[in-house]
PDB file of C-alpha atoms and ligand atoms in Angstrom:
ATOM      1  CA  MET A   1     284.606 251.393  95.926  1.00  0.00           C
ATOM      2  CA  ARG A   2     285.461 247.724  95.753  1.00  0.00           C
ATOM      3  CA  SER A   3     282.929 246.337  97.527  1.00  0.00           C
ATOM      4  CA  ALA A   4     284.144 242.834  98.532  1.00  0.00           C
ATOM      5  CA  GLY A   5     280.421 241.568  97.839  1.00  0.00           C
ATOM      6  CA  ILE A   6     277.558 240.850 100.125  1.00  0.00           C
ATOM      7  CA  HIS A   7     277.167 241.948 103.843  1.00  0.00           C
ATOM      8  CA  HIS A   8     273.619 240.330 104.106  1.00  0.00           C
ATOM      9  CA  ILE A   9     270.242 239.813 102.102  1.00  0.00           C
ATOM     10  CA  THR A  10     266.663 240.604 104.569  1.00  0.00           C
ATOM     11  CA  ALA A  11     263.806 238.996 103.295  1.00  0.00           C
ATOM     12  CA  ILE A  12     260.025 239.014 104.788  1.00  0.00           C
ATOM     13  CA  ALA A  13     258.171 235.930 106.158  1.00  0.00           C
ATOM     14  CA  GLY A  14     255.059 234.960 108.317  1.00  0.00           C
ATOM     15  CA  ASP A  15     255.245 233.267 111.640  1.00  0.00           C
ATOM     16  CA  PRO A  16     258.316 233.770 113.477  1.00  0.00           C
ATOM     17  CA  GLN A  17     258.671 230.248 115.077  1.00  0.00           C
ATOM     18  CA  ARG A  18     258.229 228.476 111.893  1.00  0.00           C
ATOM     19  CA  ASN A  19     261.179 231.045 110.133  1.00  0.00           C
ATOM     20  CA  LEU A  20     263.550 230.076 112.840  1.00  0.00           C
ATOM     21  CA  ASP A  21     263.024 226.543 113.010  1.00  0.00           C
ATOM     22  CA  PHE A  22     263.470 226.581 108.899  1.00  0.00           C
ATOM     23  CA  TYR A  23     266.714 228.250 108.791  1.00  0.00           C
ATOM     24  CA  THR A  24     268.293 227.068 112.080  1.00  0.00           C
ATOM     25  CA  GLU A  25     267.421 223.087 111.655  1.00  0.00           C
ATOM     26  CA  ALA A  26     266.518 222.682 107.997  1.00  0.00           C
ATOM     27  CA  LEU A  27     269.245 224.597 107.353  1.00  0.00           C
ATOM     28  CA  GLY A  28     271.430 224.380 109.955  1.00  0.00           C
ATOM     29  CA  LEU A  29     272.359 228.215 110.200  1.00  0.00           C
ATOM     30  CA  ARG A  30     272.761 229.530 113.820  1.00  0.00           C
ATOM     31  CA  LEU A  31     270.989 232.556 114.852  1.00  0.00           C
ATOM     32  CA  VAL A  32     273.309 235.337 115.874  1.00  0.00           C
ATOM     33  CA  LYS A  33     271.248 237.655 117.065  1.00  0.00           C
ATOM     34  CA  ARG A  34     267.402 238.394 117.829  1.00  0.00           C
ATOM     35  CA  THR A  35     266.008 241.455 118.418  1.00  0.00           C
ATOM     36  CA  VAL A  36     263.022 243.564 116.679  1.00  0.00           C
ATOM     37  CA  ASN A  37     262.855 245.796 113.490  1.00  0.00           C
ATOM     38  CA  PHE A  38     264.690 248.621 114.614  1.00  0.00           C
ATOM     39  CA  ASP A  39     261.285 250.894 112.897  1.00  0.00           C
ATOM     40  CA  ASP A  40     258.705 248.962 114.390  1.00  0.00           C
ATOM     41  CA  PRO A  41     260.033 247.466 117.674  1.00  0.00           C
ATOM     42  CA  GLY A  42     256.407 245.694 118.187  1.00  0.00           C
ATOM     43  CA  SER A  43     258.165 243.121 115.376  1.00  0.00           C
ATOM     44  CA  TYR A  44     261.244 240.702 115.358  1.00  0.00           C
ATOM     45  CA  HIS A  45     264.394 240.938 113.488  1.00  0.00           C
ATOM     46  CA  PHE A  46     266.537 238.036 113.664  1.00  0.00           C
ATOM     47  CA  TYR A  47     269.714 237.121 112.170  1.00  0.00           C
ATOM     48  CA  PHE A  48     270.850 233.936 110.560  1.00  0.00           C
ATOM     49  CA  GLY A  49     274.424 233.200 109.580  1.00  0.00           C
ATOM     50  CA  ASP A  50     277.438 231.345 110.274  1.00  0.00           C
ATOM     51  CA  ASN A  51     278.977 231.512 114.174  1.00  0.00           C
ATOM     52  CA  ILE A  52     279.472 235.133 114.911  1.00  0.00           C
ATOM     53  CA  GLY A  53     277.203 236.376 111.473  1.00  0.00           C
ATOM     54  CA  SER A  54     280.737 237.129 109.312  1.00  0.00           C
ATOM     55  CA  PRO A  55     279.624 239.550 106.545  1.00  0.00           C
ATOM     56  CA  GLY A  56     278.288 238.173 103.748  1.00  0.00           C
ATOM     57  CA  THR A  57     276.754 234.698 105.731  1.00  0.00           C
ATOM     58  CA  ILE A  58     274.353 236.544 106.903  1.00  0.00           C
ATOM     59  CA  MET A  59     270.701 236.677 105.825  1.00  0.00           C
ATOM     60  CA  THR A  60     267.445 238.274 107.711  1.00  0.00           C
ATOM     61  CA  PHE A  61     264.322 238.250 108.304  1.00  0.00           C
ATOM     62  CA  PHE A  62     261.503 240.806 109.706  1.00  0.00           C
ATOM     63  CA  PRO A  63     258.611 238.121 110.586  1.00  0.00           C
ATOM     64  CA  TRP A  64     255.328 239.524 110.425  1.00  0.00           C
ATOM     65  CA  PRO A  65     252.516 236.993 111.606  1.00  0.00           C
ATOM     66  CA  GLY A  66     249.851 236.224 109.417  1.00  0.00           C
ATOM     67  CA  ALA A  67     251.654 238.836 106.579  1.00  0.00           C
ATOM     68  CA  ARG A  68     249.784 238.262 103.553  1.00  0.00           C
ATOM     69  CA  ARG A  69     252.242 237.093 100.419  1.00  0.00           C
ATOM     70  CA  GLY A  70     254.136 238.663  98.381  1.00  0.00           C
ATOM     71  CA  THR A  71     254.553 238.008  94.962  1.00  0.00           C
ATOM     72  CA  ARG A  72     258.017 237.565  92.494  1.00  0.00           C
ATOM     73  CA  GLY A  73     258.755 239.977  90.078  1.00  0.00           C
ATOM     74  CA  SER A  74     261.479 241.867  88.470  1.00  0.00           C
ATOM     75  CA  GLY A  75     262.887 244.988  90.646  1.00  0.00           C
ATOM     76  CA  GLN A  76     263.856 241.818  93.086  1.00  0.00           C
ATOM     77  CA  VAL A  77     265.963 240.018  94.591  1.00  0.00           C
ATOM     78  CA  THR A  78     264.035 236.428  93.147  1.00  0.00           C
ATOM     79  CA  THR A  79     266.703 234.229  94.366  1.00  0.00           C
ATOM     80  CA  VAL A  80     268.567 233.668  97.693  1.00  0.00           C
ATOM     81  CA  SER A  81     271.298 231.494  96.941  1.00  0.00           C
ATOM     82  CA  PHE A  82     273.357 229.663  99.625  1.00  0.00           C
ATOM     83  CA  ALA A  83     277.113 227.953  99.078  1.00  0.00           C
ATOM     84  CA  VAL A  84     277.843 224.708  99.868  1.00  0.00           C
ATOM     85  CA  PRO A  85     280.771 222.211  99.208  1.00  0.00           C
ATOM     86  CA  ARG A  86     280.899 220.602  96.461  1.00  0.00           C
ATOM     87  CA  ASN A  87     280.792 216.875  97.800  1.00  0.00           C
ATOM     88  CA  SER A  88     277.476 217.714  99.500  1.00  0.00           C
ATOM     89  CA  MET A  89     274.450 218.076  96.914  1.00  0.00           C
ATOM     90  CA  ALA A  90     273.527 214.253  98.131  1.00  0.00           C
ATOM     91  CA  PHE A  91     273.251 215.025 101.593  1.00  0.00           C
ATOM     92  CA  TRP A  92     271.163 218.026 100.749  1.00  0.00           C
ATOM     93  CA  LYS A  93     268.860 216.772  98.885  1.00  0.00           C
ATOM     94  CA  GLU A  94     268.601 214.387 101.467  1.00  0.00           C
ATOM     95  CA  ARG A  95     268.391 216.682 104.086  1.00  0.00           C
ATOM     96  CA  LEU A  96     266.064 218.557 102.101  1.00  0.00           C
ATOM     97  CA  ARG A  97     263.645 215.374 101.950  1.00  0.00           C
ATOM     98  CA  ALA A  98     263.718 213.995 105.172  1.00  0.00           C
ATOM     99  CA  THR A  99     262.245 217.698 106.379  1.00  0.00           C
ATOM    100  CA  HIS A 100     259.365 217.339 104.013  1.00  0.00           C
ATOM    101  CA  VAL A 101     260.664 220.081 101.098  1.00  0.00           C
ATOM    102  CA  ILE A 102     260.360 219.728  97.642  1.00  0.00           C
ATOM    103  CA  ALA A 103     263.743 220.446  95.939  1.00  0.00           C
ATOM    104  CA  GLU A 104     264.415 220.862  92.345  1.00  0.00           C
ATOM    105  CA  GLU A 105     267.497 220.530  90.115  1.00  0.00           C
ATOM    106  CA  ILE A 106     269.719 223.200  88.996  1.00  0.00           C
ATOM    107  CA  GLU A 107     272.017 222.032  86.278  1.00  0.00           C
ATOM    108  CA  GLY A 108     275.290 223.462  85.056  1.00  0.00           C
ATOM    109  CA  ARG A 109     274.464 226.948  85.882  1.00  0.00           C
ATOM    110  CA  PHE A 110     278.155 228.583  85.162  1.00  0.00           C
ATOM    111  CA  GLY A 111     278.948 224.949  85.267  1.00  0.00           C
ATOM    112  CA  CYS A 112     277.286 224.796  88.883  1.00  0.00           C
ATOM    113  CA  ASN A 113     274.426 222.603  89.807  1.00  0.00           C
ATOM    114  CA  ALA A 114     272.244 223.640  92.581  1.00  0.00           C
ATOM    115  CA  LEU A 115     269.152 222.448  94.775  1.00  0.00           C
ATOM    116  CA  ARG A 116     266.291 225.333  94.125  1.00  0.00           C
ATOM    117  CA  PHE A 117     262.987 225.313  96.787  1.00  0.00           C
ATOM    118  CA  LEU A 118     260.906 227.615  98.955  1.00  0.00           C
ATOM    119  CA  ASP A 119     260.957 227.911 101.969  1.00  0.00           C
ATOM    120  CA  PRO A 120     257.501 228.092 104.703  1.00  0.00           C
ATOM    121  CA  ASP A 121     257.113 231.617 102.915  1.00  0.00           C
ATOM    122  CA  GLY A 122     257.485 230.752 100.074  1.00  0.00           C
ATOM    123  CA  LEU A 123     261.094 232.559  99.119  1.00  0.00           C
ATOM    124  CA  GLN A 124     262.354 231.376  97.205  1.00  0.00           C
ATOM    125  CA  LEU A 125     266.039 229.469  97.752  1.00  0.00           C
ATOM    126  CA  GLU A 126     268.745 227.829  96.110  1.00  0.00           C
ATOM    127  CA  LEU A 127     271.701 225.463  97.583  1.00  0.00           C
ATOM    128  CA  THR A 128     274.692 225.815  95.256  1.00  0.00           C
ATOM    129  CA  VAL A 129     277.811 223.855  95.531  1.00  0.00           C
ATOM    130  CA  ILE A 130     281.105 226.541  95.867  1.00  0.00           C
ATOM    131  CA  PRO A 131     282.981 226.777  92.598  1.00  0.00           C
ATOM    132  CA  SER A 132     285.804 225.430  92.438  1.00  0.00           C
ATOM    133  CA  ASN A 133     288.206 229.155  91.933  1.00  0.00           C
ATOM    134  CA  VAL A 134     286.626 230.645  95.258  1.00  0.00           C
ATOM    135  CA  GLU A 135     286.693 230.081  98.897  1.00  0.00           C
ATOM    136  CA  GLY A 136     283.797 228.601 101.689  1.00  0.00           C
ATOM    137  CA  SER A 137     283.481 231.130 104.794  1.00  0.00           C
ATOM    138  CA  ARG A 138     286.788 231.076 106.768  1.00  0.00           C
ATOM    139  CA  ARG A 139     284.605 230.105 109.951  1.00  0.00           C
ATOM    140  CA  GLU A 140     283.027 226.557 109.329  1.00  0.00           C
ATOM    141  CA  THR A 141     282.172 225.903 112.065  1.00  0.00           C
ATOM    142  CA  PHE A 142     278.852 224.083 112.173  1.00  0.00           C
ATOM    143  CA  LYS A 143     279.792 219.919 112.377  1.00  0.00           C
ATOM    144  CA  VAL A 144     277.432 216.982 111.145  1.00  0.00           C
ATOM    145  CA  THR A 145     276.611 214.626 113.348  1.00  0.00           C
ATOM    146  CA  SER A 146     276.203 210.930 112.895  1.00  0.00           C
ATOM    147  CA  THR A 147     272.794 211.239 112.658  1.00  0.00           C
ATOM    148  CA  GLY A 148     272.794 213.553 109.791  1.00  0.00           C
ATOM    149  CA  SER A 149     271.277 217.103 111.697  1.00  0.00           C
ATOM    150  CA  LEU A 150     273.872 220.004 111.818  1.00  0.00           C
ATOM    151  CA  ASP A 151     275.221 220.787 115.263  1.00  0.00           C
ATOM    152  CA  PHE A 152     277.431 223.544 115.728  1.00  0.00           C
ATOM    153  CA  ALA A 153     280.664 222.587 117.682  1.00  0.00           C
ATOM    154  CA  ARG A 154     281.487 224.589 119.917  1.00  0.00           C
ATOM    155  CA  ASP A 155     285.366 225.236 120.873  1.00  0.00           C
ATOM    156  CA  ASP A 156     286.865 222.663 118.456  1.00  0.00           C
ATOM    157  CA  GLY A 157     285.985 224.491 114.633  1.00  0.00           C
ATOM    158  CA  SER A 158     286.082 221.452 113.079  1.00  0.00           C
ATOM    159  CA  PRO A 159     284.269 222.181 109.888  1.00  0.00           C
ATOM    160  CA  SER A 160     281.634 220.932 108.830  1.00  0.00           C
ATOM    161  CA  ALA A 161     281.454 218.554 105.238  1.00  0.00           C
ATOM    162  CA  ARG A 162     278.447 219.951 104.060  1.00  0.00           C
ATOM    163  CA  ALA A 163     277.045 222.988 105.864  1.00  0.00           C
ATOM    164  CA  ILE A 164     276.292 226.215 104.336  1.00  0.00           C
ATOM    165  CA  ARG A 165     278.803 228.455 103.356  1.00  0.00           C
ATOM    166  CA  GLY A 166     277.349 231.802 102.862  1.00  0.00           C
ATOM    167  CA  PHE A 167     275.691 233.086 100.195  1.00  0.00           C
ATOM    168  CA  ALA A 168     276.474 232.413  96.063  1.00  0.00           C
ATOM    169  CA  ALA A 169     275.375 234.273  93.827  1.00  0.00           C
ATOM    170  CA  PRO A 170     271.164 235.326  94.647  1.00  0.00           C
ATOM    171  CA  THR A 171     269.651 236.311  91.324  1.00  0.00           C
ATOM    172  CA  LEU A 172     268.118 239.924  91.228  1.00  0.00           C
ATOM    173  CA  GLU A 173     265.892 240.163  88.791  1.00  0.00           C
ATOM    174  CA  VAL A 174     265.486 243.570  86.577  1.00  0.00           C
ATOM    175  CA  ARG A 175     263.920 245.461  83.246  1.00  0.00           C
ATOM    176  CA  ASN A 176     266.715 247.010  82.629  1.00  0.00           C
ATOM    177  CA  PRO A 177     270.054 245.774  83.312  1.00  0.00           C
ATOM    178  CA  GLU A 178     273.044 248.734  82.094  1.00  0.00           C
ATOM    179  CA  LYS A 179     271.127 250.839  84.353  1.00  0.00           C
ATOM    180  CA  THR A 180     271.434 248.287  87.265  1.00  0.00           C
ATOM    181  CA  GLU A 181     274.982 246.788  86.218  1.00  0.00           C
ATOM    182  CA  LYS A 182     276.515 250.593  85.722  1.00  0.00           C
ATOM    183  CA  LEU A 183     275.574 251.215  89.228  1.00  0.00           C
ATOM    184  CA  LEU A 184     277.291 248.030  90.232  1.00  0.00           C
ATOM    185  CA  THR A 185     280.758 248.543  87.977  1.00  0.00           C
ATOM    186  CA  GLU A 186     280.939 252.277  88.267  1.00  0.00           C
ATOM    187  CA  ILE A 187     280.088 252.779  92.348  1.00  0.00           C
ATOM    188  CA  LEU A 188     280.203 249.499  94.044  1.00  0.00           C
ATOM    189  CA  GLY A 189     283.332 248.236  92.304  1.00  0.00           C
ATOM    190  CA  PHE A 190     281.901 244.864  91.077  1.00  0.00           C
ATOM    191  CA  GLU A 191     283.412 243.656  88.051  1.00  0.00           C
ATOM    192  CA  PHE A 192     281.622 241.665  84.961  1.00  0.00           C
ATOM    193  CA  VAL A 193     282.286 237.914  84.899  1.00  0.00           C
ATOM    194  CA  ALA A 194     280.241 235.774  82.784  1.00  0.00           C
ATOM    195  CA  GLU A 195     277.018 235.709  80.844  1.00  0.00           C
ATOM    196  CA  GLU A 196     275.071 232.972  80.844  1.00  0.00           C
ATOM    197  CA  ASN A 197     271.175 233.191  78.881  1.00  0.00           C
ATOM    198  CA  ASN A 198     270.007 236.244  80.123  1.00  0.00           C
ATOM    199  CA  ARG A 199     272.072 236.070  83.546  1.00  0.00           C
ATOM    200  CA  ARG A 200     275.049 238.282  83.816  1.00  0.00           C
ATOM    201  CA  ARG A 201     277.382 237.727  86.744  1.00  0.00           C
ATOM    202  CA  PHE A 202     279.300 240.410  88.523  1.00  0.00           C
ATOM    203  CA  ARG A 203     282.476 239.778  91.677  1.00  0.00           C
ATOM    204  CA  GLY A 204     282.883 241.792  93.941  1.00  0.00           C
ATOM    205  CA  SER A 205     286.663 242.487  95.612  1.00  0.00           C
ATOM    206  CA  GLY A 206     286.258 239.383  98.300  1.00  0.00           C
ATOM    207  CA  SER A 207     287.295 235.895  97.720  1.00  0.00           C
ATOM    208  CA  ASN A 208     284.296 234.183  98.668  1.00  0.00           C
ATOM    209  CA  ALA A 209     281.376 232.942  97.106  1.00  0.00           C
ATOM    210  CA  SER A 210     279.279 235.720  99.120  1.00  0.00           C
ATOM    211  CA  ALA A 211     281.313 237.682  96.410  1.00  0.00           C
ATOM    212  CA  GLU A 212     279.036 237.217  93.836  1.00  0.00           C
ATOM    213  CA  ILE A 213     275.204 238.634  92.481  1.00  0.00           C
ATOM    214  CA  ASP A 214     273.125 237.816  89.506  1.00  0.00           C
ATOM    215  CA  LEU A 215     271.599 240.274  86.842  1.00  0.00           C
ATOM    216  CA  VAL A 216     268.822 238.321  85.502  1.00  0.00           C
ATOM    217  CA  SER A 217     266.752 240.266  82.569  1.00  0.00           C
ATOM    218  CA  SER A 218     263.442 240.416  82.595  1.00  0.00           C
ATOM    219  CA  GLU A 219     260.516 240.636  81.438  1.00  0.00           C
ATOM    220  CA  ALA A 220     257.906 240.301  83.924  1.00  0.00           C
ATOM    221  CA  GLY A 221     255.638 242.519  85.763  1.00  0.00           C
ATOM    222  CA  PHE A 222     257.590 244.455  89.116  1.00  0.00           C
ATOM    223  CA  GLY A 223     256.874 241.796  91.991  1.00  0.00           C
ATOM    224  CA  GLN A 224     255.032 242.612  95.204  1.00  0.00           C
ATOM    225  CA  ILE A 225     257.130 243.119  98.660  1.00  0.00           C
ATOM    226  CA  ALA A 226     255.625 241.048 101.153  1.00  0.00           C
ATOM    227  CA  ALA A 227     256.015 237.634 102.918  1.00  0.00           C
ATOM    228  CA  GLY A 228     258.407 235.587 101.440  1.00  0.00           C
ATOM    229  CA  THR A 229     260.324 238.033  99.430  1.00  0.00           C
ATOM    230  CA  VAL A 230     263.306 239.447 100.172  1.00  0.00           C
ATOM    231  CA  HIS A 231     263.000 243.509 101.343  1.00  0.00           C
ATOM    232  CA  HIS A 232     266.638 244.654 100.402  1.00  0.00           C
ATOM    233  CA  ILE A 233     270.172 242.930  99.876  1.00  0.00           C
ATOM    234  CA  ALA A 234     273.580 244.886 101.571  1.00  0.00           C
ATOM    235  CA  PHE A 235     276.519 245.134  99.942  1.00  0.00           C
ATOM    236  CA  ARG A 236     280.137 245.583 102.131  1.00  0.00           C
ATOM    237  CA  ALA A 237     281.554 248.491 102.879  1.00  0.00           C
ATOM    238  CA  ALA A 238     285.005 248.267 104.583  1.00  0.00           C
ATOM    239  CA  ASP A 239     284.303 250.844 107.032  1.00  0.00           C
ATOM    240  CA  ASP A 240     282.446 254.565 107.938  1.00  0.00           C
ATOM    241  CA  ASP A 241     285.079 255.912 105.599  1.00  0.00           C
ATOM    242  CA  GLU A 242     284.440 253.960 102.545  1.00  0.00           C
ATOM    243  CA  GLN A 243     280.839 254.086 103.351  1.00  0.00           C
ATOM    244  CA  LEU A 244     281.119 257.862 103.432  1.00  0.00           C
ATOM    245  CA  LYS A 245     282.767 258.726 100.018  1.00  0.00           C
ATOM    246  CA  VAL A 246     280.114 256.205  98.330  1.00  0.00           C
ATOM    247  CA  ARG A 247     277.290 257.901  99.536  1.00  0.00           C
ATOM    248  CA  GLU A 248     278.646 260.992  98.060  1.00  0.00           C
ATOM    249  CA  GLN A 249     279.488 259.584  94.830  1.00  0.00           C
ATOM    250  CA  LEU A 250     275.422 258.161  95.420  1.00  0.00           C
ATOM    251  CA  VAL A 251     274.175 261.314  95.698  1.00  0.00           C
ATOM    252  CA  ALA A 252     276.418 262.771  92.829  1.00  0.00           C
ATOM    253  CA  ARG A 253     274.594 260.351  90.613  1.00  0.00           C
ATOM    254  CA  GLY A 254     271.488 261.687  91.724  1.00  0.00           C
ATOM    255  CA  LEU A 255     269.946 258.775  93.890  1.00  0.00           C
ATOM    256  CA  ASN A 256     268.141 259.366  97.124  1.00  0.00           C
ATOM    257  CA  VAL A 257     270.176 257.908  99.749  1.00  0.00           C
ATOM    258  CA  THR A 258     269.696 258.059 104.026  1.00  0.00           C
ATOM    259  CA  PRO A 259     271.747 259.284 105.707  1.00  0.00           C
ATOM    260  CA  VAL A 260     273.967 257.062 107.848  1.00  0.00           C
ATOM    261  CA  ILE A 261     271.908 255.063 110.195  1.00  0.00           C
ATOM    262  CA  ASP A 262     272.804 253.363 112.473  1.00  0.00           C
ATOM    263  CA  ARG A 263     271.854 249.730 112.933  1.00  0.00           C
ATOM    264  CA  GLN A 264     274.002 248.630 116.103  1.00  0.00           C
ATOM    265  CA  TYR A 265     275.503 245.313 114.608  1.00  0.00           C
ATOM    266  CA  PHE A 266     276.587 247.589 111.378  1.00  0.00           C
ATOM    267  CA  HIS A 267     276.419 250.730 110.293  1.00  0.00           C
ATOM    268  CA  SER A 268     273.764 251.613 106.938  1.00  0.00           C
ATOM    269  CA  ILE A 269     272.363 253.637 103.969  1.00  0.00           C
ATOM    270  CA  TYR A 270     269.496 252.516 101.297  1.00  0.00           C
ATOM    271  CA  PHE A 271     268.561 253.869  98.126  1.00  0.00           C
ATOM    272  CA  ARG A 272     266.557 252.552  95.907  1.00  0.00           C
ATOM    273  CA  GLU A 273     268.981 251.159  92.572  1.00  0.00           C
ATOM    274  CA  PRO A 274     267.412 252.555  89.087  1.00  0.00           C
ATOM    275  CA  ASN A 275     265.034 248.834  88.371  1.00  0.00           C
ATOM    276  CA  GLY A 276     263.936 249.756  91.864  1.00  0.00           C
ATOM    277  CA  ILE A 277     265.340 247.095  94.113  1.00  0.00           C
ATOM    278  CA  LEU A 278     266.161 248.568  98.141  1.00  0.00           C
ATOM    279  CA  PHE A 279     270.194 248.435  97.954  1.00  0.00           C
ATOM    280  CA  GLU A 280     271.841 248.547 101.610  1.00  0.00           C
ATOM    281  CA  ILE A 281     275.505 249.680 101.535  1.00  0.00           C
ATOM    282  CA  ALA A 282     276.455 248.396 105.490  1.00  0.00           C
ATOM    283  CA  THR A 283     279.361 248.901 107.410  1.00  0.00           C
ATOM    284  CA  ASP A 284     281.781 244.933 108.424  1.00  0.00           C
ATOM    285  CA  GLY A 285     281.510 246.437 112.489  1.00  0.00           C
ATOM    286  CA  PRO A 286     281.199 246.068 115.254  1.00  0.00           C
ATOM    287  CA  GLY A 287     279.086 242.976 114.573  1.00  0.00           C
ATOM    288  CA  PHE A 288     277.250 240.903 116.449  1.00  0.00           C
ATOM    289  CA  LEU A 289     279.618 240.546 119.382  1.00  0.00           C
ATOM    290  CA  ILE A 290     278.828 244.643 120.525  1.00  0.00           C
ATOM    291  CA  ASP A 291     276.017 243.433 122.759  1.00  0.00           C
ATOM    292  CA  GLU A 292     276.941 239.547 123.839  1.00  0.00           C
ATOM    293  CA  PRO A 293     279.255 236.930 124.218  1.00  0.00           C
ATOM    294  CA  ALA A 294     280.093 234.532 120.900  1.00  0.00           C
ATOM    295  CA  ASP A 295     278.965 230.998 122.572  1.00  0.00           C
ATOM    296  CA  ALA A 296     275.635 233.372 123.725  1.00  0.00           C
ATOM    297  CA  LEU A 297     274.106 234.857 120.442  1.00  0.00           C
ATOM    298  CA  GLY A 298     270.841 234.871 119.515  1.00  0.00           C
ATOM    299  CA  GLU A 299     269.755 233.598 122.870  1.00  0.00           C
ATOM    300  CA  THR A 300     268.374 236.041 124.537  1.00  0.00           C
ATOM    301  CA  LEU A 301     266.192 239.571 123.243  1.00  0.00           C
ATOM    302  CA  LYS A 302     268.698 241.742 122.165  1.00  0.00           C
ATOM    303  CA  LEU A 303     267.227 245.809 121.916  1.00  0.00           C
ATOM    304  CA  PRO A 304     269.392 249.570 121.137  1.00  0.00           C
ATOM    305  CA  PRO A 305     270.055 251.722 123.556  1.00  0.00           C
ATOM    306  CA  ILE A 306     267.437 253.223 122.471  1.00  0.00           C
ATOM    307  CA  TYR A 307     264.371 251.338 122.484  1.00  0.00           C
ATOM    308  CA  GLN A 308     266.160 249.364 126.582  1.00  0.00           C
ATOM    309  CA  SER A 309     263.190 251.458 129.332  1.00  0.00           C
ATOM    310  CA  LYS A 310     260.620 250.233 127.083  1.00  0.00           C
ATOM    311  CA  ARG A 311     262.244 246.182 127.010  1.00  0.00           C
ATOM    312  CA  ASP A 312     258.725 245.304 129.309  1.00  0.00           C
ATOM    313  CA  GLU A 313     256.957 246.273 126.787  1.00  0.00           C
ATOM    314  CA  ILE A 314     258.127 245.183 123.583  1.00  0.00           C
ATOM    315  CA  GLU A 315     258.420 241.621 124.967  1.00  0.00           C
ATOM    316  CA  ARG A 316     254.904 241.784 126.133  1.00  0.00           C
ATOM    317  CA  VAL A 317     254.533 242.215 122.466  1.00  0.00           C
ATOM    318  CA  LEU A 318     256.641 239.753 120.513  1.00  0.00           C
ATOM    319  CA  PRO A 319     254.953 236.269 120.015  1.00  0.00           C
ATOM    320  CA  THR A 320     256.499 233.396 122.415  1.00  0.00           C
ATOM    321  CA  ILE A 321     259.905 231.576 120.377  1.00  0.00           C
ATOM    322  CA  HIS A 322     262.097 228.863 121.620  1.00  0.00           C
ATOM    323  CA  LEU A 323     265.621 228.340 120.145  1.00  0.00           C
ATOM    324  CA  ARG A 324     265.302 224.350 119.960  1.00  0.00           C
ATOM    325  CA  HIS A 325     268.617 223.948 118.818  1.00  0.00           C
ATOM    326  CA  SER A 326     270.691 226.234 121.782  1.00  0.00           C
ATOM    327  CA  ALA A 327     274.570 226.467 120.510  1.00  0.00           C
ATOM    328  CA  ALA A 328     275.108 226.427 124.219  1.00  0.00           C
ATOM    329  CA  SER A 329     273.495 222.762 124.784  1.00  0.00           C
TER     330      SER A 329
HETATM  331 ZN1   ZN B   1     269.494 245.881 106.117  1.00  0.00          ZN
END
């Protein structure tokens, strides 16, 4: 396998409305799917991304109202990083300040500056300038209005000067990096790119910033997965065929891998890598346009076929939410 890189990252949140507001309004991502957790249909599953939720731009959440907070530690993706254009740092500093988010500037990691801050549930995020040798997401359909708010460009597709272009290398903290490194390079097809202090960077075959991940050697105790922490990270498989082949290889290594699970928008397998991080391999297709048109993504609750007959019951249990910046408005 030569994985193109990150497909999506899924984290746990508390209040759904607060989560929705932060990622759509403060960070300017689009809600591309409003659905339920397929393993727990009484709670939401939100997908945020670029205009159509291209693989490599998808940040997803299980919002559990009242969930206790988790802790960062080893065996986790401890930081989720997003790629922003080179000239956009001043804009983002001001934007975070205006939305009352305290951000800390990190200097020169692999030669690129970053802003680090927490989301409302305590999840650690970074905005990193896109290195000049990688491309941003090709579907750049956000635009920044004259008032400084991020709005979705509907049809003109005019590229934004400053919007998030997808993931940049997230930080995976582990006690024994060699074991995770072997899995990444020998099975998932990542290549070692660079090293800095206790951080080693790997790149998949994709040409954009979401092809990269950072493995950090950590002596920290194991983190606890709850609100404000990453639940799992998914890597891209080109199609079902590639996914089945990589599954065979993982099983041959003695890893406990789930069967292929239909997630409606992609097909998935899951396993714990040797340091305890939950890994998923997800297919690029069929994608988020399978059950609603591009201009209506995220506006109504979508349910997979197995839950269609329970729609009334499910809608009664889910907290009411409002998408303030609708793509259609
Ligand atoms: Zn997932």
